[in-house]
Short mmCIF file of C-alpha atoms and ligand atoms in Angstrom, two decimals:
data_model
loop_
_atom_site.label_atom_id
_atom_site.label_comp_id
_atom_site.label_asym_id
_atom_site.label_seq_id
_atom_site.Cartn_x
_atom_site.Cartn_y
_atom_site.Cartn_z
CA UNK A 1 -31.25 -27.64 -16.93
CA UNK A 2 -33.29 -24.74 -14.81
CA UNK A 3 -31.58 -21.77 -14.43
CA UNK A 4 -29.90 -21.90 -11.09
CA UNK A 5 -31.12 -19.51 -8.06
CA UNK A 6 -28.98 -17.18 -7.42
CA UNK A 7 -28.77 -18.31 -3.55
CA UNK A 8 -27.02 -21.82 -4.87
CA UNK A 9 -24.51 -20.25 -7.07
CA UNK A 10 -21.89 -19.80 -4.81
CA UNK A 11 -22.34 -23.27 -3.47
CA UNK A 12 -22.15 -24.60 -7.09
CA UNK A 13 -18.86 -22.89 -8.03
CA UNK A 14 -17.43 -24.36 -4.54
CA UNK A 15 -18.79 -27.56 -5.33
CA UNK A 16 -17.30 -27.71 -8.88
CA UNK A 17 -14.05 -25.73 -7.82
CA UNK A 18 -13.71 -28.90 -5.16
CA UNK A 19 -14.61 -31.62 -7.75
CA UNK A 20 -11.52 -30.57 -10.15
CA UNK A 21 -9.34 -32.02 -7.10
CA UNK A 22 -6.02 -31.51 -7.48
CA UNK A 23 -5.58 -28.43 -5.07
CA UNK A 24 -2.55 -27.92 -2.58
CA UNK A 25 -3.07 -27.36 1.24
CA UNK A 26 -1.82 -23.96 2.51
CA UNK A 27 0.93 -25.16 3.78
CA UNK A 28 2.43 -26.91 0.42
CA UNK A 29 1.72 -23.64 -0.99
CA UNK A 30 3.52 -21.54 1.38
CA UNK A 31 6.62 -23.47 0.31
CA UNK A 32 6.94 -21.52 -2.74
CA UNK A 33 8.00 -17.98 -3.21
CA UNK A 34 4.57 -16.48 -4.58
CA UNK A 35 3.64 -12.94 -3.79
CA UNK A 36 0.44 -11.54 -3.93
CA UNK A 37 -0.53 -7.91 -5.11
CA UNK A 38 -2.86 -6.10 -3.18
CA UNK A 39 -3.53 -5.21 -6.81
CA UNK A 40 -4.72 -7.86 -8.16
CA UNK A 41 -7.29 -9.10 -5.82
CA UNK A 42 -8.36 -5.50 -5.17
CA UNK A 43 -8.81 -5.11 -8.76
CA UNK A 44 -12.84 -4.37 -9.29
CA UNK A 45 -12.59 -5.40 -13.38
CA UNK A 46 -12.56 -1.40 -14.68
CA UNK A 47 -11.10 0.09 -17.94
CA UNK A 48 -11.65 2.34 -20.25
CA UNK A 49 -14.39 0.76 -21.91
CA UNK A 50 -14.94 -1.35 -19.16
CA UNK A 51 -17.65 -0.22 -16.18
CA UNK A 52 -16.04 -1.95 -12.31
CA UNK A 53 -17.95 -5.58 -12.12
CA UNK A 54 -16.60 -6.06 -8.22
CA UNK A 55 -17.01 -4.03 -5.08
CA UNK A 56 -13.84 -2.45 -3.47
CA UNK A 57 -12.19 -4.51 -1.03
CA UNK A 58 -9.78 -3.60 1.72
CA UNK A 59 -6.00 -4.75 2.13
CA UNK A 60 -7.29 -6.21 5.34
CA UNK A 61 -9.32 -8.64 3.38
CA UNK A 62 -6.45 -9.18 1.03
CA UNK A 63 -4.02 -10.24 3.36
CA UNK A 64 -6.40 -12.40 5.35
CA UNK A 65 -7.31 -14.07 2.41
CA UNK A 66 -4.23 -14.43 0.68
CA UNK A 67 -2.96 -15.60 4.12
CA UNK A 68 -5.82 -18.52 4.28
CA UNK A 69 -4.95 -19.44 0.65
CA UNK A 70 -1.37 -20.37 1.43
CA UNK A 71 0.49 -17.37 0.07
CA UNK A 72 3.40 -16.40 2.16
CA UNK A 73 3.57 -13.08 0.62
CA UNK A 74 1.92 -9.61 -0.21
CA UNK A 75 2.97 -6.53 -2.34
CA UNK A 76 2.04 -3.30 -3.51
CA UNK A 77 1.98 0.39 -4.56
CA UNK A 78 2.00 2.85 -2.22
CA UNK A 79 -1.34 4.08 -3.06
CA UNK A 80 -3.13 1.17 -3.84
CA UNK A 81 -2.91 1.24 0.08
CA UNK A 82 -2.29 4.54 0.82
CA UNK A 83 -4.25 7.46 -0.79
CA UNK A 84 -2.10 9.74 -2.80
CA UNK A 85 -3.17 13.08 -0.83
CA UNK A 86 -2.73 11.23 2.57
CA UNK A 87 1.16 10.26 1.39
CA UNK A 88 3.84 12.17 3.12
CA UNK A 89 1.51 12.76 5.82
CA UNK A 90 1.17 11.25 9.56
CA UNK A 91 -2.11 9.26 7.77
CA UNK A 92 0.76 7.46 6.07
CA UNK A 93 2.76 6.29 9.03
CA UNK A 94 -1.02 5.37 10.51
CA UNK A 95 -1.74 2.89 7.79
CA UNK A 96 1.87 1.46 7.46
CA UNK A 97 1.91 0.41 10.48
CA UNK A 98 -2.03 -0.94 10.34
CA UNK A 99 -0.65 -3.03 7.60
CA UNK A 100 2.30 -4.52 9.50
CA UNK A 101 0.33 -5.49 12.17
CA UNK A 102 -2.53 -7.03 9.81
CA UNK A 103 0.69 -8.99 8.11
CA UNK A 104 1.90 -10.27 11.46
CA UNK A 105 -1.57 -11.42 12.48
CA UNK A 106 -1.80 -13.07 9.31
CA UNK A 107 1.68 -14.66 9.39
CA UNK A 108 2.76 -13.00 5.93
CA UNK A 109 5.30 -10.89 4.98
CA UNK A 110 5.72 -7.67 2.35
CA UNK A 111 7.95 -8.83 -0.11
CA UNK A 112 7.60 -5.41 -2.66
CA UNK A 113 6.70 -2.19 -2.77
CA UNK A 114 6.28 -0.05 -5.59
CA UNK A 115 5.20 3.64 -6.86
CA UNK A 116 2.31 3.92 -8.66
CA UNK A 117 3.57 6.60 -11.76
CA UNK A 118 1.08 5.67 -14.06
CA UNK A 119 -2.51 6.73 -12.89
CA UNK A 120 -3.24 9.95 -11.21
CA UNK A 121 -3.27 13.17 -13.25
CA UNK A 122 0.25 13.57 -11.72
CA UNK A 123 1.81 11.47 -14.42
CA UNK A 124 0.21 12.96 -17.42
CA UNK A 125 3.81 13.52 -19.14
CA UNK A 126 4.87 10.97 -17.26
CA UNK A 127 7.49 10.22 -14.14
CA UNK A 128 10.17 12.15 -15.86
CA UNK A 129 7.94 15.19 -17.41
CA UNK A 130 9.86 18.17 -18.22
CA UNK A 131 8.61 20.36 -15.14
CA UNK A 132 11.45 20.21 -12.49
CA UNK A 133 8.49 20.65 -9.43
CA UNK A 134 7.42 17.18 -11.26
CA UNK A 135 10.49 15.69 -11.50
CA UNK A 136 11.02 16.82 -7.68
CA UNK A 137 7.79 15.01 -7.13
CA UNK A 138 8.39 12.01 -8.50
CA UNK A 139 12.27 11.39 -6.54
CA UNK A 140 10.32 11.90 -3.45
CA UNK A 141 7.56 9.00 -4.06
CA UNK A 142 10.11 6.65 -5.15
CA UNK A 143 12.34 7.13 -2.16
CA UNK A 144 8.79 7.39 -0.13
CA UNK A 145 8.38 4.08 -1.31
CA UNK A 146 11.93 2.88 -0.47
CA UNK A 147 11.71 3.88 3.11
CA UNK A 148 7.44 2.15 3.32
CA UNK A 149 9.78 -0.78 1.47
CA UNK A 150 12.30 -0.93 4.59
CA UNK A 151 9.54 -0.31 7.41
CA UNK A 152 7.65 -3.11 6.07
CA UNK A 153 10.75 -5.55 5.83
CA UNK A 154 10.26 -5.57 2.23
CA UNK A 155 13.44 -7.04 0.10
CA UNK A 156 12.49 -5.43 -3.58
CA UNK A 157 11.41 -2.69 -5.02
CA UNK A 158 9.34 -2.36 -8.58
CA UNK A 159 9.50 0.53 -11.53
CA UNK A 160 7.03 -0.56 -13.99
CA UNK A 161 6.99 3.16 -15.96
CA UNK A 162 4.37 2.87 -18.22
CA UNK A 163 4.11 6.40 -18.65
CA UNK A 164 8.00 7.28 -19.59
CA UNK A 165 7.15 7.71 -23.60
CA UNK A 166 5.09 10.11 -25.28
CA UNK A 167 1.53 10.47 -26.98
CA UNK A 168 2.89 13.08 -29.72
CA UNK A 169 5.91 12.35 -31.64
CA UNK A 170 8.56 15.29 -31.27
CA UNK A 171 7.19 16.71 -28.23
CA UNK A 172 9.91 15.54 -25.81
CA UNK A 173 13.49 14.83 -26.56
CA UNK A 174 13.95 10.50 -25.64
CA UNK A 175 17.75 11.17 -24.33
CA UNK A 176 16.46 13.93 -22.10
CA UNK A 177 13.30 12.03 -20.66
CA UNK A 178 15.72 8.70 -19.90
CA UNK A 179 18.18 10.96 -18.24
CA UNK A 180 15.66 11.95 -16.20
CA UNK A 181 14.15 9.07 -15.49
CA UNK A 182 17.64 7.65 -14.04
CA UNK A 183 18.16 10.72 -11.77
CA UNK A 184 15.03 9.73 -9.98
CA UNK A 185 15.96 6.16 -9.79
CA UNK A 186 19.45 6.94 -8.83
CA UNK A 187 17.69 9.24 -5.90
CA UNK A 188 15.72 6.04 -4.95
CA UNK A 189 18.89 4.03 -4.96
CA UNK A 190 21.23 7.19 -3.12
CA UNK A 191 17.77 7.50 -0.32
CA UNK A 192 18.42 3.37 0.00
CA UNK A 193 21.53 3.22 0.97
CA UNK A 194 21.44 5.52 3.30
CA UNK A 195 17.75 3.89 5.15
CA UNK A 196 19.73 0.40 4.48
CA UNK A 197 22.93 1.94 6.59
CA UNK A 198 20.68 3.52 9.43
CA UNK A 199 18.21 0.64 9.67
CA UNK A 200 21.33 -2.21 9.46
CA UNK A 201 19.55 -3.62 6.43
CA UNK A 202 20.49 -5.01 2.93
CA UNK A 203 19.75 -2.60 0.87
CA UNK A 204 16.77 -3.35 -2.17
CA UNK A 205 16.96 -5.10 -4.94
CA UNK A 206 15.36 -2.72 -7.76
CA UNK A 207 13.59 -3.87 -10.18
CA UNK A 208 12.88 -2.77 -13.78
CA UNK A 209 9.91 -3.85 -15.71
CA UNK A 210 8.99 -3.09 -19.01
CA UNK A 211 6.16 -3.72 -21.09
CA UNK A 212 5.54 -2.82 -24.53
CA UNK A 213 2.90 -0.44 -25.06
CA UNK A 214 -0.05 0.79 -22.77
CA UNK A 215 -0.31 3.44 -21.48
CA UNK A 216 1.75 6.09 -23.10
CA UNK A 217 1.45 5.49 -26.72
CA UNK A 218 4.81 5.22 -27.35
CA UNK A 219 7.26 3.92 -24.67
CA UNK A 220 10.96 4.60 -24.39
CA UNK A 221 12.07 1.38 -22.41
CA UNK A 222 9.47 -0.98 -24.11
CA UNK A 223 11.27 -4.77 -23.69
CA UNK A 224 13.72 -5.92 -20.74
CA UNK A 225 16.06 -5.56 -23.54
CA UNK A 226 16.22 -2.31 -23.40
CA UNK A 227 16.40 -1.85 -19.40
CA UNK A 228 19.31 -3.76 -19.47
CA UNK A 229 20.81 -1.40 -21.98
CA UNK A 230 19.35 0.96 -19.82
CA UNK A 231 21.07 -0.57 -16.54
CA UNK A 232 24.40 -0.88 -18.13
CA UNK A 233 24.78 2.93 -19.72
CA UNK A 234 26.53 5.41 -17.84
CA UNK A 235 22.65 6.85 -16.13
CA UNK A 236 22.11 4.63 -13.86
CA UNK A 237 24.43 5.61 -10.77
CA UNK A 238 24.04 2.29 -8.89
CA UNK A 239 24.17 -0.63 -11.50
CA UNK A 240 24.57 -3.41 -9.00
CA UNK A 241 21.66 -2.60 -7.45
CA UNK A 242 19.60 -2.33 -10.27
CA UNK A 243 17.78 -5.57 -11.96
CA UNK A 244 14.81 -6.71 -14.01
CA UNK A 245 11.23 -7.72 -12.75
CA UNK A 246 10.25 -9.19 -17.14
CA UNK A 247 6.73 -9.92 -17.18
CA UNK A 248 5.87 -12.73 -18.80
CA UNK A 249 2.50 -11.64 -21.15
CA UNK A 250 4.83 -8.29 -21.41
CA UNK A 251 7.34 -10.23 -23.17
CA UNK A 252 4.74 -12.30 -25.17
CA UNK A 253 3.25 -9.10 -25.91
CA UNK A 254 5.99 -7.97 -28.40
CA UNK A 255 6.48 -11.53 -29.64
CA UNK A 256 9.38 -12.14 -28.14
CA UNK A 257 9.88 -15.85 -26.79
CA UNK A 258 9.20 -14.96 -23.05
CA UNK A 259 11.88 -17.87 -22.03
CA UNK A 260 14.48 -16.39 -24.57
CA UNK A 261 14.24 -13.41 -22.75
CA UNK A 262 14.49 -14.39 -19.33
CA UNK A 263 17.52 -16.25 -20.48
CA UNK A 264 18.92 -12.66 -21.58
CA UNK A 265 18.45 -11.59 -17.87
CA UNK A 266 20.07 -14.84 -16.48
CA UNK A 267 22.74 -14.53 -18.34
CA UNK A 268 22.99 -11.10 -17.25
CA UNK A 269 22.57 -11.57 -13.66
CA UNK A 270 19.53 -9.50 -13.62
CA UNK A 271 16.57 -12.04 -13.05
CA UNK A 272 15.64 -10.33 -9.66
CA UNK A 273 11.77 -10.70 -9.74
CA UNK A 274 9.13 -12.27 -12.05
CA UNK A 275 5.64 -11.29 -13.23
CA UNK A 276 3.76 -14.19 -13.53
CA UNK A 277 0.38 -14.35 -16.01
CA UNK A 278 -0.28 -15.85 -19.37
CA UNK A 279 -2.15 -13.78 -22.52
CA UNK A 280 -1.65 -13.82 -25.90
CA UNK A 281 0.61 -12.90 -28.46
CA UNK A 282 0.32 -9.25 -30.08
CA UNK A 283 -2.35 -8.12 -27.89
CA UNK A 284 -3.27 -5.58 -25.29
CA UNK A 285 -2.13 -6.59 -21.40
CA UNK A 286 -4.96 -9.13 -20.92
CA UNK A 287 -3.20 -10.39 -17.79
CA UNK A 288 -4.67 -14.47 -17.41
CA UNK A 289 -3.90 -16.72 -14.89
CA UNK A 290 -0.81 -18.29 -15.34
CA UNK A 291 -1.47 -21.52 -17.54
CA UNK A 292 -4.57 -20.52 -19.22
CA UNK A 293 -3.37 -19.86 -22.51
CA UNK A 294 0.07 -21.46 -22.94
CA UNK A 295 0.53 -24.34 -20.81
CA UNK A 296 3.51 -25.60 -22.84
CA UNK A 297 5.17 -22.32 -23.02
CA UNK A 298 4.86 -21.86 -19.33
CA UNK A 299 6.40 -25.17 -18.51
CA UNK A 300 9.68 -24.45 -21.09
CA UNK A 301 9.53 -21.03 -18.56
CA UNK A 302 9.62 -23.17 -15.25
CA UNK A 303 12.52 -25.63 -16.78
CA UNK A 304 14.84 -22.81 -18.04
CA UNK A 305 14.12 -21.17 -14.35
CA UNK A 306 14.88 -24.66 -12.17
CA UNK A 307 17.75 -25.00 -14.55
CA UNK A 308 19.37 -22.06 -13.82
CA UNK A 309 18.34 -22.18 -9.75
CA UNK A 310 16.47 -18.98 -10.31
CA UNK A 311 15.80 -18.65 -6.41
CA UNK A 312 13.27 -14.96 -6.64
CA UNK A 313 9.93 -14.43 -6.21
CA UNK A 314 7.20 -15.32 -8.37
CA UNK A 315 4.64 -12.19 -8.60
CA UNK A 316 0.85 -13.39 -9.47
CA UNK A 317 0.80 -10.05 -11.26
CA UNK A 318 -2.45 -10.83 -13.23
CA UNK A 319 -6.20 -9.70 -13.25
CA UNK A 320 -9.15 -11.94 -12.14
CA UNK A 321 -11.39 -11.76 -15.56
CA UNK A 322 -14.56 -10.05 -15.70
CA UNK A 323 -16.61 -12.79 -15.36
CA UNK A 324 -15.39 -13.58 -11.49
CA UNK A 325 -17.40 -12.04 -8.62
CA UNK A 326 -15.68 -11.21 -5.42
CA UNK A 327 -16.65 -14.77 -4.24
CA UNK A 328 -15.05 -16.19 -6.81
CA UNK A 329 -11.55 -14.19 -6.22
CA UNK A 330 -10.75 -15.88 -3.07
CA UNK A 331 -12.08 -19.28 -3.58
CA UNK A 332 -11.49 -19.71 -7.88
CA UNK A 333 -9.25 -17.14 -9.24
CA UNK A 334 -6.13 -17.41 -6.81
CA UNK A 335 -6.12 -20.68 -5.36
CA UNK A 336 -6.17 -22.32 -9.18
CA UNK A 337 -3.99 -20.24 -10.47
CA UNK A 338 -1.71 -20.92 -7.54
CA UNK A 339 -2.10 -24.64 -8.14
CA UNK A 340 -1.25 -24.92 -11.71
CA UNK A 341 2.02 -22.90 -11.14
CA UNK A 342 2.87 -25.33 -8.68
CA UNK A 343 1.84 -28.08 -10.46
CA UNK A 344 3.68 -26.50 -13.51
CA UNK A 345 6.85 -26.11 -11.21
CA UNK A 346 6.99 -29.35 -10.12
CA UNK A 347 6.64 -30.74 -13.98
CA UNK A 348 9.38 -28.65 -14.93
CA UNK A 349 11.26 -30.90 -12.34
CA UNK A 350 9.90 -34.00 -13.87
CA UNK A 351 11.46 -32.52 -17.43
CA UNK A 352 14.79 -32.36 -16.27
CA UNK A 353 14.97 -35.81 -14.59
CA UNK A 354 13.13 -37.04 -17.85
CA UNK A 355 15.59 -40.09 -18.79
CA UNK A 356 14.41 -39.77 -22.16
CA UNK A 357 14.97 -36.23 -22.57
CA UNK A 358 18.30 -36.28 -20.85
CA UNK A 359 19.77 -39.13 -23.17
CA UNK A 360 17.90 -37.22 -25.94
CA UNK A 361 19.82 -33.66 -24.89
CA UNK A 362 23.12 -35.78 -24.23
CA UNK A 363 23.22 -37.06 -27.65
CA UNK A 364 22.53 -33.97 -29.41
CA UNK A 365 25.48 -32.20 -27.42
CA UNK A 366 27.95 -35.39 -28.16
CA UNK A 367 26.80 -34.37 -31.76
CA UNK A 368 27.36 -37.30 -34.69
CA UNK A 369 30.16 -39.35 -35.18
CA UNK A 370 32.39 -39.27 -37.94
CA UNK A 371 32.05 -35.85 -38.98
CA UNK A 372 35.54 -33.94 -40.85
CA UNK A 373 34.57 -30.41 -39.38
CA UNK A 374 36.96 -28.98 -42.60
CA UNK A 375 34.21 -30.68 -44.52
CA UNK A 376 30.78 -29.48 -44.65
CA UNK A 377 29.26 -32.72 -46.30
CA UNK A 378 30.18 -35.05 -43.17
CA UNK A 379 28.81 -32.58 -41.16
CA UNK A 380 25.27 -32.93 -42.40
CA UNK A 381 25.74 -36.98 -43.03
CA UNK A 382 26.86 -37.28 -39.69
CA UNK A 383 24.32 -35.15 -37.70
CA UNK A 384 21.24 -35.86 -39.90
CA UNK A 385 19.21 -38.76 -37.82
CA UNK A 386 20.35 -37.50 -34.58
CA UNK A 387 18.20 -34.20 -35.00
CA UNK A 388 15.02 -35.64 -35.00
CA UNK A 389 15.60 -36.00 -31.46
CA UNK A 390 14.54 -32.18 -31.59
CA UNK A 391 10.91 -33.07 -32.50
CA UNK A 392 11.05 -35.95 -30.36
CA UNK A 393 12.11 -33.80 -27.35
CA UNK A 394 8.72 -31.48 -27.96
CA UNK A 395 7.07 -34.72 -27.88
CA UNK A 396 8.03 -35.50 -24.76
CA UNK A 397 7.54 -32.35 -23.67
CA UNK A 398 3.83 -32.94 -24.10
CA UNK A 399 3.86 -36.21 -22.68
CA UNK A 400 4.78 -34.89 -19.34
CA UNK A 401 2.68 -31.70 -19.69
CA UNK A 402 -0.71 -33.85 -20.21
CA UNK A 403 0.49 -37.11 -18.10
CA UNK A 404 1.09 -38.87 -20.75
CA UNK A 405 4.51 -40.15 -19.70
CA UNK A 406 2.98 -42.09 -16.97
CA UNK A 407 0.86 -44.09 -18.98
CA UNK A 408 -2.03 -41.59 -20.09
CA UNK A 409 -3.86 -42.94 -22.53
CA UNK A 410 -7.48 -42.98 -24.20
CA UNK A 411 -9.28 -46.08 -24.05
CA UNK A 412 -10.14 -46.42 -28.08
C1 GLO B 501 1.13 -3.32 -15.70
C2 GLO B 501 2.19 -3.80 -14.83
C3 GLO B 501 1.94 -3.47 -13.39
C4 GLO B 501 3.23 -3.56 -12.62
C5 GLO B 501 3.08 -2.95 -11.28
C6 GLO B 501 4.32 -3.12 -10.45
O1 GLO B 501 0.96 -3.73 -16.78
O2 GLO B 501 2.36 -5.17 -14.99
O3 GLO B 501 0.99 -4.32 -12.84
O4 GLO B 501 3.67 -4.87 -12.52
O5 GLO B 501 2.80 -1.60 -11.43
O6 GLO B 501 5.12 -2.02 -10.52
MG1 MG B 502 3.67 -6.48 -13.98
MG1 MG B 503 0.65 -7.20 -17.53
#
């Protein structure tokens, strides 16, 4: 093949994007709850050993785009909109309300805002350093960011702190730093109620998310594990408002079973809000599409979730790769990885009316007949067919995940 001219590139990805059929309209997509980050789309591919491969873009573009996608949503940090120096200012009030009028023209709503504590020199020692002017600093952008939250009509509210650990063992004392981390949150929760009460709105749900490690060395809250500890000890003024946003690669990142721990939060009643990517096990925060990597995995995710009528958003908290142009954002990136999450959602709802897997579950729950529980022989005699239905079940599993189950088949 000649190498193609750079003039037809764009119309080749668009043709080839188009020939993989399969894509929702707009307004199939706009069923869902998905949320888009002005984040991710905005995100130009840098890091440290990594040079920017894309050219800035502005929220105006993200919204319009997300908004022509099918996405019903948009979210973000204060200053991914908002430049730090300008917050606090009347430059801030200017651009909130440019961006409420740029979501109403582009039918789409705010669903999340959240404080960026990771980035600017600010956050060196982190959100809950030991200098009190610092500490000061940080209550006041996180109940900033309530108040942008409640002027934009948002419902949640994200603390993703990164930086609340330490580069140098025994410089900071842990119980210390986490006590002071909760006095800012409880000031973000204290500064809600009060907006909520004035404004005649619900109040936010606030959202903890954790990941692992990246970018203080060592992080103090590193699995949703811990935040619910977190949540539940005596710190954290406001418990009931309080909640979990897991991330799914964050999760994977440890190698803990991402659905295991989602079931934690169910179970918990803290499943507010939900990261959605894919990545590998053990690695650094790659951030893929959902469905890239673990199809399988993501699909056990999506039938635990319709299971347990999870009913929150679904964050596309990921990074276009490298390799994407600006093009390719907006016409590859986010409308595929839209579609395979829906296409993953609505297999997940194909597992559970799965005859075979429901007779399959049934029987294992009935358990085998016969059995003396006083007698640990039975047990095993009794039981000991009936559990290859396990294996049978992850069969079936990848039946329905390739299409199998409705008579896909190669013609040998
Ligand atoms: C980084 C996090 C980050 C958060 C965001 C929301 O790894 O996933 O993207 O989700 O800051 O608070
Ligand atoms: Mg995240
Ligand atoms: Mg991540």
């Amino acid at each position: 093949m000649d190498g193609i001219p750079q003039d037809k590139q764009i119309g080749l990805v668009n043709r080839l994007t188009q020939a993989c059929g399969g894509s929702y309209t707009s307004e199939v997509r706009r069923r869902y709850f998905i949320t888009g980050p002005q984040w991710a789309a905005s995100y130009q591919g840098q890091a440290v050993f990594h040079a920017p491969v894309r050219s800035p873009i502005t929220f105006e573009t993200v919204i319009e785009e997300y908004s022509k996608i099918g996405l019903g949503y948009w979210c973000t940090h204060d200053t991914d909109v908002i430049p730090t120096n300008d917050l606090f200012t009347p430059r801030q009030e200017e651009i909130v309300s440019r961006i409420k009028a740029t979501l109403a023209k582009h039918d789409m709503k705010c669903s999340m805002i959240t404080s960026e504590t990771f980035h600017h020199p600010v956050w060196a020692a982190g959100p809950a350093a030991e200098s009190p002017d610092i500490r000061e600093y940080t209550k006041r952008r996180l109940t900033n960011a309530v108040a942008i939250g409640h002027e934009l009509g948002a419902q949640f509210c994200v603390y993703w702190p990164g930086m609340l650990g330490y580069a140098i063992q025994g410089a900071i004392d842990e119980t210390q730093t986490l006590r002071w981390f909760a006095d800012s949150l409880n000031a973000a929760c204290d500064a809600d109620i009060e907006i909520a009460r004035k404004k005649g709105r619900p109040t936010l749900k606030h959202c903890l998310e954790a990941k692992p490690f990246e970018p203080q060395a060592e992080i103090l809250l590193p699995t949703s594990d811990s935040m619910l500890a977190f949540i539940s000890s005596a710190l954290v003024k406001h418990p009931e408002m309080v909640g979990l946003n897991p991330e799914y690669l964050h999760e994977l990142m440890w190698g803990a079973a991402p659905r295991a721990s989602l079931a934690r939060a169910l179970l918990s009643g803290k499943l507010f809000h939900f990261d959605i990517n894919d990545g590998y096990r053990l690695k650094h925060d790659v951030d893929i599409a959902i469905g890239l990597v673990n199809p399988l995995d993501w699909l056990n995710v999506l039938v635990l979730l319709r299971t347990h009528h999870y009913n929150g958003p679904f964050n596309l908290d990921y990074k276009p790769p490298r390799t994407t142009s600006n093009h390719g954002v907006f016409s590859v990136s986010v409308p595929t990885m839209v579609d395979r999450f829906i296409t993953l959602w609505e297999m997940a709802g194909d597992v559970i009316s799965d005859p075979i897997i429901k007779e399959a579950t049934d029987s294992l729950k009935a358990g085998g007949a016969g059995a003396d529980p006083g007698d640990v022989d039975s047990l095993v005699r009794a039981n000991k067919e009936l559990l290859s239905l396990h294996e049978l079940i992850g069969h079936r599993l990848f039946q329905i995940l390739i299409g199998a189950h409705r008579g896909r088949t190669y013609n040998l």
